[in-house]
mmCIF file of C-alpha atoms in Angstrom:
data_model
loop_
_atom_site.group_PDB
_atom_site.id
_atom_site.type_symbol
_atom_site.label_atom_id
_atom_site.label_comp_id
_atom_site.label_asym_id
_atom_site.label_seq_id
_atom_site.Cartn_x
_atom_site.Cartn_y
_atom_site.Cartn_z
ATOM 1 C CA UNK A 1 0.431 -16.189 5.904
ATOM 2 C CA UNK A 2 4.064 -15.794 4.442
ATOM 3 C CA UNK A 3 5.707 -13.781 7.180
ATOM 4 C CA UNK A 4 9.348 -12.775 7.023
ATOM 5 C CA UNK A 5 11.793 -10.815 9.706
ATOM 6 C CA UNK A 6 11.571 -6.757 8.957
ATOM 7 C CA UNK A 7 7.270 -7.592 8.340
ATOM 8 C CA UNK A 8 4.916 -5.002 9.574
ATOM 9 C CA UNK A 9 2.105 -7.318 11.186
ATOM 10 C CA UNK A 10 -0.693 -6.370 12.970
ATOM 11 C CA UNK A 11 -2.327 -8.704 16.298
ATOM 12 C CA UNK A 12 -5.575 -10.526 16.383
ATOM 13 C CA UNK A 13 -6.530 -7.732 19.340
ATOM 14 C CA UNK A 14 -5.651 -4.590 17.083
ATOM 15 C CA UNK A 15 -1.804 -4.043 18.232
ATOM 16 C CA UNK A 16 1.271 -3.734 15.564
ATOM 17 C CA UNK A 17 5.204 -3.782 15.628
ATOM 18 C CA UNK A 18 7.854 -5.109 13.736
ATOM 19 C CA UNK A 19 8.922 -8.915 13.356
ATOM 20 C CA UNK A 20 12.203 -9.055 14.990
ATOM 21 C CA UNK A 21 12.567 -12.524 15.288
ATOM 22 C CA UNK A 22 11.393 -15.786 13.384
ATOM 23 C CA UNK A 23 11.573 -19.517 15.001
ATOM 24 C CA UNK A 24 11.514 -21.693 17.908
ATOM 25 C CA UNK A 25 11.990 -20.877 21.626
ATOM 26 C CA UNK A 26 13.685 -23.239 23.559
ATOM 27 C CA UNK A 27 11.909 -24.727 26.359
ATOM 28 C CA UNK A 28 8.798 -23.920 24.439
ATOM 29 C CA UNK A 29 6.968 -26.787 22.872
ATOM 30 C CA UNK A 30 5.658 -24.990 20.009
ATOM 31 C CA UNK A 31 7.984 -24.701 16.943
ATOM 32 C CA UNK A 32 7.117 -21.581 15.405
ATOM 33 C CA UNK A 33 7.279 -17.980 17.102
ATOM 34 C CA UNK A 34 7.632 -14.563 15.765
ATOM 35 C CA UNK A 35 9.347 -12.117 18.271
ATOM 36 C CA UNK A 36 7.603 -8.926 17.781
ATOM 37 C CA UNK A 37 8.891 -5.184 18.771
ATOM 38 C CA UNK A 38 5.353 -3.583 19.391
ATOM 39 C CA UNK A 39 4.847 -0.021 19.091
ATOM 40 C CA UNK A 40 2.731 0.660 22.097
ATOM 41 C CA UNK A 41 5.365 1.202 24.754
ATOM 42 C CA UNK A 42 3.676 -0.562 27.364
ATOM 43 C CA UNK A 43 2.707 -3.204 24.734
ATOM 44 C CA UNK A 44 6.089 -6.092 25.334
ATOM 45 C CA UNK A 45 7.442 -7.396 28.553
ATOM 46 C CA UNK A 46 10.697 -7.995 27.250
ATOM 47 C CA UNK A 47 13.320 -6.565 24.552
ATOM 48 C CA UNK A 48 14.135 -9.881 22.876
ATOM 49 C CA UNK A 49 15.460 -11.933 25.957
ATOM 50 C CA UNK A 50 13.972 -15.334 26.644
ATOM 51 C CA UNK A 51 15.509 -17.332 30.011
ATOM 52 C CA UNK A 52 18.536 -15.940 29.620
ATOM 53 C CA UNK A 53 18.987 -15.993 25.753
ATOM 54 C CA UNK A 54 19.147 -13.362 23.317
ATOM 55 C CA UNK A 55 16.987 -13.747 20.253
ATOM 56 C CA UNK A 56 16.120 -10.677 18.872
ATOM 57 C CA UNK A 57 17.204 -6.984 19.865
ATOM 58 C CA UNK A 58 14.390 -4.060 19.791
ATOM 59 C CA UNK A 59 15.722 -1.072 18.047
ATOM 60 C CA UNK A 60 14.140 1.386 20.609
ATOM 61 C CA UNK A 61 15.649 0.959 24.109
ATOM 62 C CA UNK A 62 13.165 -0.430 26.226
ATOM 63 C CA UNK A 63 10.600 -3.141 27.276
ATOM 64 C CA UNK A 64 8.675 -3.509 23.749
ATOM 65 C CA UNK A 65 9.385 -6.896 22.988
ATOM 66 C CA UNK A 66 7.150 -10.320 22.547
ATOM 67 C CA UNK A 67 7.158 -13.690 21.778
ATOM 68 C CA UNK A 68 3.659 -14.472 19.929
ATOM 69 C CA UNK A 69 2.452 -17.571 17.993
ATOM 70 C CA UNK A 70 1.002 -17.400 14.363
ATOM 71 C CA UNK A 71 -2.192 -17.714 15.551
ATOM 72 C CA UNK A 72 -1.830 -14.496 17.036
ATOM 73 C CA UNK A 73 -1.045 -12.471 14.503
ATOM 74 C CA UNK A 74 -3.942 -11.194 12.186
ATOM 75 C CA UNK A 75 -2.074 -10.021 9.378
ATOM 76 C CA UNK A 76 1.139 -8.016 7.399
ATOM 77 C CA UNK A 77 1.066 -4.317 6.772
ATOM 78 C CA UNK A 78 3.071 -3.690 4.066
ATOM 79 C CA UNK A 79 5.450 -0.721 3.253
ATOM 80 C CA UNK A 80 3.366 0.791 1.362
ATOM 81 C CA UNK A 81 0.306 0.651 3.905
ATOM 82 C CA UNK A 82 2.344 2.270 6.544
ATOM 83 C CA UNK A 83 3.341 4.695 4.406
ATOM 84 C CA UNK A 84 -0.113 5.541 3.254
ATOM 85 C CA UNK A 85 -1.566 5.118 6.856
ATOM 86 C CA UNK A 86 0.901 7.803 8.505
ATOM 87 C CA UNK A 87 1.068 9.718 5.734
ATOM 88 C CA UNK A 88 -2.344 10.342 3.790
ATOM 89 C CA UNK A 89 -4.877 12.964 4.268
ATOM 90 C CA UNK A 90 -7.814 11.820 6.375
ATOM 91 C CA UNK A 91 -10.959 13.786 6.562
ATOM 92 C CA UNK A 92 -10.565 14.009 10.656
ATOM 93 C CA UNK A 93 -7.255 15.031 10.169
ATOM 94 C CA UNK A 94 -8.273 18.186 7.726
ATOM 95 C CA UNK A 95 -9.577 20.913 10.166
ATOM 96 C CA UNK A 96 -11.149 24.174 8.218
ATOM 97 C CA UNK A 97 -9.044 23.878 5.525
ATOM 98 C CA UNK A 98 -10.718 24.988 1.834
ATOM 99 C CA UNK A 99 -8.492 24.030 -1.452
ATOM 100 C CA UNK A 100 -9.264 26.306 -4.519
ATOM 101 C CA UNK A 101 -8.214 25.292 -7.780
ATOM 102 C CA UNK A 102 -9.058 26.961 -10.907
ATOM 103 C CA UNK A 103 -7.761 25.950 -14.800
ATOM 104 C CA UNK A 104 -4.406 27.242 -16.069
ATOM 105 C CA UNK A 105 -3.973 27.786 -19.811
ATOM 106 C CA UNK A 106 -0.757 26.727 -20.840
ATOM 107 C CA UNK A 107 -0.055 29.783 -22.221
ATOM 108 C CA UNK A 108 -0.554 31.778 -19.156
ATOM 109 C CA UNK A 109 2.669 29.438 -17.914
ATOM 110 C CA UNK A 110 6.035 30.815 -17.765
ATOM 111 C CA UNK A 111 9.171 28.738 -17.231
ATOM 112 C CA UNK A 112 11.684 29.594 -14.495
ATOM 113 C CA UNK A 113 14.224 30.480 -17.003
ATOM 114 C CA UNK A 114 11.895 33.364 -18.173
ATOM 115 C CA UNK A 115 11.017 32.027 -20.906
ATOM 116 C CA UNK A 116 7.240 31.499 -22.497
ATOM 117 C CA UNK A 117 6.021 28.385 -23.118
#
């Protein structure tokens, strides 16, 4: 999995955040970590610090920040699937709504100038 700083990922238990940070940890005898900014607020025990040492700043003030390895991480969530995700209809999120739509000639059409069409 090709994953980059500014990623979208989501956690092999179901969490996501942003990748914030992308390398090794000193004192830490694996090579590769990803410093994550979760979006559960309770989610991080840090904001980016690591015994004493900056590596990555969260943009929301706060504790949201973690250090995980790649096995922890299940996947990327692109821009487009956040987008979509936040953004598109759902059938729970439609409450006793009814959409009507009936055929337009486009002669029945008038511009905004006034004009026919």
């Amino acid at each position: 999995m090709d994953i980059k700083l500014g990623d979208r990922i989501e956690s092999v238990d179901g969490f996501r955040g942003w990748v914030r940070y992308v390398g090794e940890v000193a004192g830490r005898r694996e090579r590769e970590w990803y410093g994550i900014e979760w979006d559960e607020e309770k989610r991080g025990k840090h904001d980016g610090i690591y015994d004493g040492y900056r590596y990555f700043e969260c943009r929301r003030e706060g504790s949201f920040g973690s250090f995980v390895k790649p096995k922890m991480i299940s996947g990327r969530q692109t821009l487009g699937d956040a987008v979509m995700e936040k953004y598109s209809l759902r059938k729970e999120n439609i409450t006793g709504s009814l959409v009507v739509s009936k055929p337009v000639e486009l002669d029945q059409l008038t511009l905004c100038s006034g004009q026919d069409l």
